[in-house]
């Protein structure tokens, strides 16, 4: 007697939009798999709303393709801007936040028009409630210390 094959999971109508066009112009049914252990972790609960949004954008870029080193993702600022986070400073601040909270690591530093390559990390698992609160406070203080740029 053999094992029965599980039926292929069909997404419910409220789980995806079939008319979304991905980066290649094709209909893209990409989803982000976020388990409850991550969603309710102290690190995720203390992320800012923009950090949370950025994490989902980064995860949407992860495709687990053979040309990607395991767990790495390139997420250019143009892609992020196209999806609603408009300021370069905001984007870089929230990438730093995701690094501090253990969701990402810089795998390869970009520059001069070349995007950073990030590695998805599981360091968020070891962050306790108190550490998450402290990380949030120190990250917010570091934002306030930045000198304001004069408008051109």
Coordinates of N, CA, C and O in Angstrom, one line a residue:
X1 N 0.8 -1.2 0.0 CA 0.0 0.0 0.0 C 0.9 1.2 0.0 O 1.7 1.4 0.9
X2 N 0.8 2.1 -1.0 CA 1.6 3.3 -1.1 C 1.0 4.5 -0.4 O -0.2 4.5 0.0
X3 N 1.8 5.5 -0.3 CA 1.4 6.7 0.3 C 0.5 7.5 -0.6 O 0.8 7.5 -1.8
X4 N -0.5 8.1 -0.1 CA -1.4 8.9 -1.0 C -0.7 10.3 -1.2 O -0.1 10.8 -0.2
X5 N -0.8 10.8 -2.3 CA -0.3 12.1 -2.6 C -1.2 13.2 -2.1 O -2.4 13.2 -2.3
X6 N -0.6 14.2 -1.4 CA -1.4 15.3 -1.0 C -1.8 16.2 -2.2 O -1.1 16.4 -3.1
X7 N -3.1 16.6 -2.1 CA -3.5 17.5 -3.2 C -2.8 18.8 -3.2 O -2.4 19.3 -2.1
X8 N -2.5 19.4 -4.4 CA -1.8 20.6 -4.5 C -2.7 21.7 -3.8 O -3.9 21.8 -4.0
X9 N -2.1 22.6 -3.0 CA -2.8 23.6 -2.3 C -3.2 24.7 -3.3 O -2.4 25.2 -4.1
X10 N -4.5 25.0 -3.3 CA -5.0 26.1 -4.1 C -5.3 27.3 -3.2 O -6.1 27.2 -2.3
X11 N -4.7 28.4 -3.5 CA -4.9 29.6 -2.7 C -6.4 30.0 -2.7 O -7.0 29.9 -3.7
X12 N -6.8 30.5 -1.6 CA -8.2 31.0 -1.5 C -8.3 32.4 -2.2 O -7.2 33.1 -2.3
X13 N -9.5 32.8 -2.6 CA -9.6 34.1 -3.3 C -9.0 35.3 -2.5 O -8.5 36.2 -3.1
X14 N -9.1 35.3 -1.2 CA -8.6 36.4 -0.4 C -7.1 36.3 -0.1 O -6.5 37.2 0.4
X15 N -6.4 35.3 -0.6 CA -5.0 35.1 -0.3 C -4.1 35.7 -1.4 O -2.9 35.9 -1.1
X16 N -4.6 35.9 -2.6 CA -3.7 36.5 -3.6 C -4.6 37.1 -4.7 O -5.8 36.9 -4.8
X17 N -3.9 37.9 -5.5 CA -4.6 38.6 -6.6 C -4.0 38.0 -7.9 O -2.8 38.2 -8.1
X18 N -4.8 37.4 -8.7 CA -4.3 36.7 -9.8 C -3.9 37.7 -11.0 O -3.2 37.3 -11.9
X19 N -4.2 38.9 -10.9 CA -3.9 39.9 -11.9 C -2.6 40.6 -11.6 O -2.2 41.5 -12.4
X20 N -1.9 40.4 -10.5 CA -0.7 41.0 -10.2 C 0.4 40.7 -11.2 O 0.6 39.5 -11.5
X21 N 1.0 41.7 -11.8 CA 2.1 41.4 -12.8 C 3.4 41.5 -12.0 O 3.7 42.6 -11.4
X22 N 4.3 40.5 -12.1 CA 5.6 40.5 -11.4 C 6.6 41.3 -12.2 O 6.3 42.0 -13.2
X23 N 7.8 41.2 -11.8 CA 8.9 41.9 -12.3 C 9.2 41.6 -13.8 O 9.7 42.4 -14.5
X24 N 8.8 40.4 -14.3 CA 9.0 40.0 -15.7 C 7.7 40.3 -16.5 O 7.7 39.9 -17.7
X25 N 6.7 40.9 -16.0 CA 5.5 41.1 -16.7 C 4.5 40.0 -16.7 O 3.4 40.1 -17.2
X26 N 4.9 38.8 -16.2 CA 4.0 37.7 -16.2 C 3.1 37.7 -14.9 O 3.5 38.4 -13.9
X27 N 2.0 37.0 -14.9 CA 1.2 37.0 -13.7 C 2.0 36.2 -12.7 O 2.6 35.1 -12.9
X28 N 2.1 36.8 -11.5 CA 3.0 36.3 -10.5 C 2.2 36.0 -9.2 O 1.6 36.8 -8.6
X29 N 2.2 34.7 -8.9 CA 1.5 34.3 -7.7 C 2.4 34.1 -6.5 O 2.3 33.2 -5.7
X30 N 3.5 34.9 -6.5 CA 4.4 34.8 -5.4 C 3.7 35.1 -4.0 O 2.9 35.9 -4.0
X31 N 4.1 34.4 -3.1 CA 3.6 34.6 -1.7 C 4.8 34.6 -0.8 O 5.9 34.2 -1.1
X32 N 4.6 35.2 0.4 CA 5.6 35.3 1.5 C 5.1 34.3 2.6 O 4.1 34.5 3.1
X33 N 6.0 33.3 2.8 CA 5.7 32.4 3.9 C 6.2 32.9 5.2 O 7.4 33.0 5.4
X34 N 5.4 33.3 6.0 CA 5.7 33.8 7.4 C 5.0 32.9 8.4 O 3.8 33.0 8.5
X35 N 5.8 32.2 9.1 CA 5.2 31.3 10.1 C 4.8 32.0 11.4 O 5.4 33.1 11.7
X36 N 3.9 31.5 12.2 CA 3.5 32.1 13.4 C 4.7 32.3 14.4 O 4.7 33.3 15.1
X37 N 5.6 31.4 14.4 CA 6.8 31.6 15.3 C 7.5 32.9 15.0 O 8.0 33.6 15.9
X38 N 7.6 33.3 13.7 CA 8.2 34.6 13.4 C 7.3 35.7 13.6 O 7.6 36.7 14.2
X39 N 6.0 35.6 13.2 CA 5.1 36.7 13.3 C 4.9 37.1 14.7 O 4.7 38.3 14.9
X40 N 4.9 36.2 15.7 CA 4.6 36.6 17.0 C 5.9 36.6 17.9 O 5.8 36.7 19.1
X41 N 7.0 36.6 17.2 CA 8.3 36.7 18.0 C 8.5 38.1 18.5 O 8.0 39.1 17.9
X42 N 9.3 38.3 19.6 CA 9.5 39.6 20.1 C 10.2 40.5 19.0 O 9.9 41.7 19.0
X43 N 11.1 40.0 18.2 CA 11.7 40.8 17.2 C 10.7 41.4 16.2 O 10.8 42.6 15.9
X44 N 9.8 40.5 15.7 CA 8.8 41.0 14.7 C 7.8 42.0 15.4 O 7.4 42.9 14.7
X45 N 7.4 41.7 16.6 CA 6.5 42.6 17.3 C 7.0 44.0 17.5 O 6.2 45.0 17.5
X46 N 8.3 44.1 17.6 CA 8.9 45.5 17.9 C 9.4 46.2 16.7 O 10.0 47.2 16.8
X47 N 9.3 45.5 15.5 CA 9.7 46.2 14.3 C 8.7 47.4 14.0 O 7.6 47.3 14.4
X48 N 9.3 48.4 13.4 CA 8.4 49.5 13.0 C 7.5 49.0 11.8 O 7.8 48.0 11.2
X49 N 6.4 49.8 11.5 CA 5.6 49.3 10.4 C 6.3 49.4 9.1 O 6.1 48.5 8.2
X50 N 7.2 50.4 8.9 CA 7.9 50.4 7.6 C 8.9 49.3 7.5 O 9.2 48.8 6.5
X51 N 9.5 48.9 8.7 CA 10.5 47.8 8.7 C 9.8 46.5 8.3 O 10.3 45.7 7.6
X52 N 8.6 46.4 8.9 CA 7.7 45.2 8.6 C 7.4 45.1 7.1 O 7.6 44.1 6.5
X53 N 7.0 46.3 6.6 CA 6.7 46.3 5.1 C 7.9 46.0 4.3 O 7.8 45.3 3.3
X54 N 9.1 46.6 4.6 CA 10.3 46.4 3.9 C 10.7 44.9 3.9 O 11.1 44.3 2.9
X55 N 10.5 44.2 5.1 CA 10.8 42.8 5.2 C 10.0 42.0 4.2 O 10.5 41.1 3.5
X56 N 8.7 42.4 4.1 CA 7.8 41.6 3.2 C 8.2 41.9 1.7 O 8.2 41.0 0.9
X57 N 8.7 43.1 1.4 CA 9.2 43.4 0.1 C 10.5 42.6 -0.3 O 10.6 42.1 -1.4
X58 N 11.3 42.5 0.7 CA 12.6 41.7 0.5 C 12.2 40.2 0.3 O 12.7 39.6 -0.6
X59 N 11.3 39.7 1.1 CA 10.9 38.3 1.0 C 10.2 38.1 -0.3 O 10.4 37.0 -0.9
X60 N 9.5 39.1 -0.9 CA 8.9 38.9 -2.2 C 9.9 38.8 -3.3 O 9.7 38.2 -4.3
X61 N 11.1 39.4 -3.1 CA 12.2 39.3 -4.1 C 12.9 38.0 -4.0 O 13.6 37.6 -4.9
X62 N 12.8 37.2 -2.9 CA 13.5 36.0 -2.7 C 12.7 34.9 -3.5 O 11.5 34.7 -3.3
X63 N 13.4 34.3 -4.5 CA 12.7 33.3 -5.3 C 13.3 31.9 -5.2 O 12.8 31.0 -5.8
X64 N 14.4 31.7 -4.4 CA 15.0 30.4 -4.3 C 15.4 29.8 -5.6 O 15.1 28.7 -5.9
X65 N 16.0 30.7 -6.5 CA 16.4 30.2 -7.8 C 17.8 29.6 -7.7 O 18.6 30.0 -6.8
X66 N 18.2 28.8 -8.7 CA 19.5 28.3 -8.7 C 20.6 29.3 -8.8 O 21.7 29.1 -8.4
X67 N 20.3 30.5 -9.4 CA 21.4 31.5 -9.5 C 21.6 32.3 -8.3 O 22.5 33.1 -8.2
X68 N 20.8 32.1 -7.2 CA 20.9 32.7 -5.9 C 21.7 31.8 -5.0 O 21.4 30.6 -4.9
X69 N 22.6 32.4 -4.3 CA 23.3 31.6 -3.2 C 22.2 31.4 -2.1 O 21.4 32.3 -1.9
X70 N 22.2 30.3 -1.5 CA 21.1 29.9 -0.5 C 20.8 31.1 0.4 O 21.7 31.5 1.2
X71 N 19.6 31.5 0.4 CA 19.1 32.5 1.3 C 19.5 34.0 1.0 O 19.2 34.8 1.8
X72 N 20.1 34.2 -0.2 CA 20.4 35.6 -0.5 C 19.4 36.2 -1.4 O 18.7 35.5 -2.2
X73 N 19.3 37.5 -1.3 CA 18.3 38.3 -2.1 C 18.9 39.7 -2.5 O 19.5 40.3 -1.6
X74 N 18.7 40.1 -3.7 CA 19.0 41.4 -4.1 C 17.7 42.2 -4.2 O 16.8 41.8 -4.8
X75 N 17.7 43.3 -3.5 CA 16.5 44.1 -3.4 C 16.8 45.6 -3.8 O 17.1 46.4 -2.9
X76 N 16.8 46.0 -5.0 CA 17.2 47.3 -5.4 C 16.2 48.4 -4.9 O 15.0 48.1 -4.8
X77 N 16.7 49.6 -4.7 CA 15.9 50.7 -4.2 C 14.8 51.0 -5.1 O 13.7 51.4 -4.7
X78 N 15.0 50.8 -6.5 CA 13.9 51.1 -7.4 C 12.7 50.3 -7.2 O 11.6 50.7 -7.3
X79 N 13.0 49.0 -6.9 CA 11.9 48.0 -6.6 C 11.1 48.5 -5.4 O 9.9 48.5 -5.4
X80 N 11.8 48.9 -4.4 CA 11.2 49.3 -3.1 C 10.4 50.6 -3.3 O 9.3 50.7 -2.8
X81 N 11.0 51.5 -4.0 CA 10.3 52.8 -4.3 C 9.0 52.5 -5.1 O 8.0 53.2 -4.9
X82 N 9.1 51.6 -6.1 CA 7.9 51.3 -6.9 C 6.8 50.7 -6.1 O 5.6 50.8 -6.4
X83 N 7.2 50.1 -4.9 CA 6.2 49.5 -4.1 C 5.9 50.3 -2.8 O 5.4 49.7 -1.8
X84 N 6.1 51.6 -2.8 CA 5.6 52.4 -1.8 C 6.5 53.1 -0.8 O 6.0 53.9 0.0
X85 N 7.7 52.7 -0.7 CA 8.6 53.4 0.3 C 9.5 54.3 -0.6 O 10.4 53.8 -1.3
X86 N 9.3 55.6 -0.5 CA 9.8 56.5 -1.5 C 11.2 57.1 -1.1 O 12.0 57.4 -2.0
X87 N 11.6 57.3 0.1 CA 12.8 58.0 0.5 C 14.0 57.0 0.6 O 13.9 56.0 1.3
X88 N 15.1 57.4 0.0 CA 16.3 56.5 0.1 C 16.8 56.4 1.5 O 17.2 55.4 2.0
X89 N 16.6 57.5 2.3 CA 17.0 57.5 3.7 C 16.2 56.6 4.5 O 16.6 55.8 5.4
X90 N 14.9 56.6 4.2 CA 13.9 55.7 4.9 C 14.3 54.3 4.6 O 14.3 53.4 5.5
X91 N 14.5 54.0 3.4 CA 14.9 52.6 3.0 C 16.1 52.1 3.7 O 16.1 51.1 4.3
X92 N 17.2 53.0 3.7 CA 18.4 52.5 4.4 C 18.3 52.4 5.9 O 18.8 51.5 6.5
X93 N 17.5 53.3 6.5 CA 17.2 53.2 7.9 C 16.5 51.9 8.3 O 16.9 51.3 9.3
X94 N 15.6 51.5 7.5 CA 14.8 50.3 7.8 C 15.6 49.0 7.4 O 15.4 48.0 8.0
X95 N 16.5 49.1 6.5 CA 17.4 48.0 6.3 C 18.3 47.8 7.5 O 18.5 46.7 7.9
X96 N 18.8 48.9 8.1 CA 19.6 48.8 9.3 C 18.7 48.2 10.4 O 19.2 47.4 11.2
X97 N 17.5 48.6 10.5 CA 16.6 48.1 11.5 C 16.5 46.5 11.4 O 16.5 45.8 12.3
X98 N 16.2 46.1 10.1 CA 16.1 44.7 9.9 C 17.4 43.9 10.2 O 17.3 42.7 10.7
X99 N 18.5 44.5 10.0 CA 19.8 43.9 10.4 C 19.9 43.8 11.9 O 20.3 42.7 12.4
X100 N 19.6 44.9 12.6 CA 19.7 44.9 14.1 C 18.8 43.8 14.7 O 19.1 43.2 15.7
X101 N 17.6 43.7 14.1 CA 16.6 42.7 14.7 C 16.9 41.3 14.2 O 16.1 40.4 14.6
X102 N 17.9 41.1 13.4 CA 18.3 39.7 13.0 C 17.5 39.1 11.9 O 17.5 37.9 11.7
X103 N 16.8 39.9 11.1 CA 16.1 39.3 9.9 C 17.0 39.2 8.7 O 16.7 38.4 7.8
X104 N 18.0 40.1 8.6 CA 18.8 40.2 7.4 C 20.3 40.4 7.8 O 20.5 40.9 8.9
X105 N 21.2 40.0 6.9 CA 22.6 40.3 7.1 C 23.1 40.8 5.7 O 22.6 40.3 4.7
X106 N 24.0 41.7 5.7 CA 24.6 42.1 4.4 C 25.5 41.0 3.9 O 26.5 40.7 4.6
X107 N 25.2 40.5 2.8 CA 26.1 39.4 2.2 C 27.1 40.0 1.3 O 28.3 39.5 1.3
X108 N 26.7 41.0 0.5 CA 27.7 41.6 -0.4 C 27.3 43.1 -0.4 O 26.2 43.5 -0.8
X109 N 28.3 44.0 -0.1 CA 28.0 45.4 0.0 C 28.1 46.0 -1.5 O 29.0 45.7 -2.2
X110 N 27.0 46.7 -1.8 CA 26.9 47.3 -3.2 C 27.5 48.7 -3.1 O 28.3 49.1 -2.2
X111 N 27.1 49.5 -4.0 CA 27.5 50.9 -4.1 C 27.6 51.4 -5.5 O 27.7 50.5 -6.5
X112 N 27.5 52.7 -5.8 CA 27.5 53.2 -7.1 C 26.6 52.6 -8.1 O 27.0 52.1 -9.1
X113 N 25.3 52.5 -7.7 CA 24.3 51.9 -8.6 C 24.1 50.4 -8.5 O 23.3 49.9 -9.2
X114 N 24.9 49.8 -7.7 CA 24.8 48.3 -7.5 C 24.2 48.1 -6.2 O 24.6 48.6 -5.1
X115 N 23.1 47.3 -6.2 CA 22.4 47.0 -5.0 C 23.1 46.1 -4.0 O 23.9 45.2 -4.5
X116 N 22.9 46.2 -2.7 CA 23.4 45.3 -1.7 C 22.8 43.9 -2.0 O 21.6 43.9 -2.4
X117 N 23.5 42.9 -1.6 CA 22.8 41.6 -1.6 C 22.7 41.2 -0.1 O 23.7 41.3 0.7
X118 N 21.5 40.8 0.3 CA 21.2 40.5 1.7 C 21.0 39.0 1.8 O 20.6 38.3 0.9
X119 N 21.4 38.5 3.0 CA 21.1 37.1 3.3 C 20.0 37.1 4.4 O 20.1 37.7 5.4
X120 N 19.0 36.3 4.1 CA 17.9 36.1 5.1 C 18.5 35.4 6.3 O 19.2 34.4 6.1
X121 N 18.2 35.8 7.5 CA 18.9 35.3 8.7 C 17.8 34.8 9.7 O 16.7 35.3 9.7
X122 N 18.2 34.0 10.6 CA 17.4 33.5 11.7 C 17.8 34.0 13.0 O 17.4 33.4 14.1
X123 N 18.6 35.0 13.1 CA 19.1 35.5 14.4 C 17.9 36.1 15.2 O 18.1 36.3 16.4
X124 N 16.8 36.5 14.5 CA 15.7 37.0 15.2 C 15.1 36.0 16.3 O 14.5 36.4 17.3
X125 N 15.4 34.7 16.1 CA 14.9 33.7 17.0 C 15.4 33.9 18.4 O 14.8 33.6 19.4
X126 N 16.7 34.3 18.5 CA 17.3 34.4 19.8 C 17.1 35.7 20.6 O 17.6 35.9 21.7
X127 N 16.4 36.7 20.0 CA 16.1 37.9 20.6 C 14.9 37.8 21.6 O 13.8 37.4 21.2
X128 N 15.2 38.2 22.8 CA 14.2 38.2 23.9 C 13.3 39.5 23.9 O 13.7 40.4 23.2
X129 N 12.3 39.5 24.6 CA 11.4 40.7 24.7 C 12.2 41.9 25.2 O 12.1 43.0 24.6
X130 N 13.0 41.7 26.2 CA 13.8 42.9 26.7 C 14.8 43.4 25.7 O 15.0 44.6 25.5
X131 N 15.5 42.4 25.0 CA 16.4 42.8 24.0 C 15.7 43.5 22.8 O 16.3 44.5 22.3
X132 N 14.6 43.1 22.5 CA 13.8 43.7 21.4 C 13.4 45.1 21.7 O 13.6 46.1 20.9
X133 N 13.0 45.3 23.0 CA 12.7 46.7 23.4 C 13.9 47.6 23.4 O 13.8 48.7 23.0
X134 N 15.0 47.1 23.9 CA 16.3 47.8 23.9 C 16.7 48.2 22.5 O 17.1 49.3 22.2
X135 N 16.7 47.2 21.6 CA 17.0 47.4 20.2 C 16.2 48.5 19.5 O 16.7 49.4 18.8
X136 N 14.9 48.5 19.8 CA 14.0 49.5 19.3 C 14.3 50.9 19.8 O 14.4 51.8 19.0
X137 N 14.6 51.0 21.1 CA 15.0 52.3 21.7 C 16.3 52.8 21.1 O 16.3 54.0 20.6
X138 N 17.3 52.0 21.0 CA 18.6 52.4 20.4 C 18.5 52.8 19.0 O 19.1 53.7 18.5
X139 N 17.7 52.0 18.2 CA 17.5 52.3 16.8 C 16.8 53.6 16.6 O 17.2 54.4 15.8
X140 N 15.8 53.9 17.4 CA 15.1 55.2 17.2 C 16.0 56.3 17.6 O 15.9 57.4 17.0
X141 N 16.8 56.2 18.7 CA 17.7 57.2 19.1 C 18.7 57.5 18.0 O 19.1 58.7 17.8
X142 N 19.2 56.5 17.3 CA 20.2 56.7 16.2 C 19.5 57.5 15.1 O 20.2 58.2 14.4
X143 N 18.2 57.3 14.9 CA 17.6 58.1 13.8 C 17.5 59.6 14.2 O 17.6 60.5 13.3
X144 N 17.3 59.9 15.5 CA 17.1 61.3 15.9 C 18.5 62.0 15.9 O 18.5 63.2 15.7
X145 N 19.6 61.3 16.0 CA 20.9 61.9 16.0 C 21.4 62.3 14.6 O 22.4 63.0 14.5
X146 N 20.8 61.8 13.6 CA 21.2 62.1 12.2 C 21.0 63.6 12.0 O 19.9 64.1 12.2
X147 N 22.0 64.3 11.4 CA 21.8 65.7 11.1 C 20.8 65.8 9.9 O 20.8 65.0 9.0
X148 N 19.9 66.8 10.0 CA 19.0 67.1 9.0 C 19.7 67.6 7.8 O 20.5 68.5 7.9
X149 N 19.3 67.2 6.6 CA 19.9 67.7 5.4 C 19.2 69.0 5.0 O 18.0 69.0 5.0
X150 N 19.9 70.0 4.5 CA 19.3 71.2 4.1 C 18.7 71.0 2.7 O 19.3 70.3 1.8
X151 N 17.5 71.5 2.5 CA 16.9 71.3 1.1 C 17.7 72.1 0.1 O 18.3 73.1 0.4
X152 N 17.8 71.5 -1.1 CA 18.6 72.1 -2.2 C 17.8 73.1 -2.9 O 16.7 73.1 -3.1

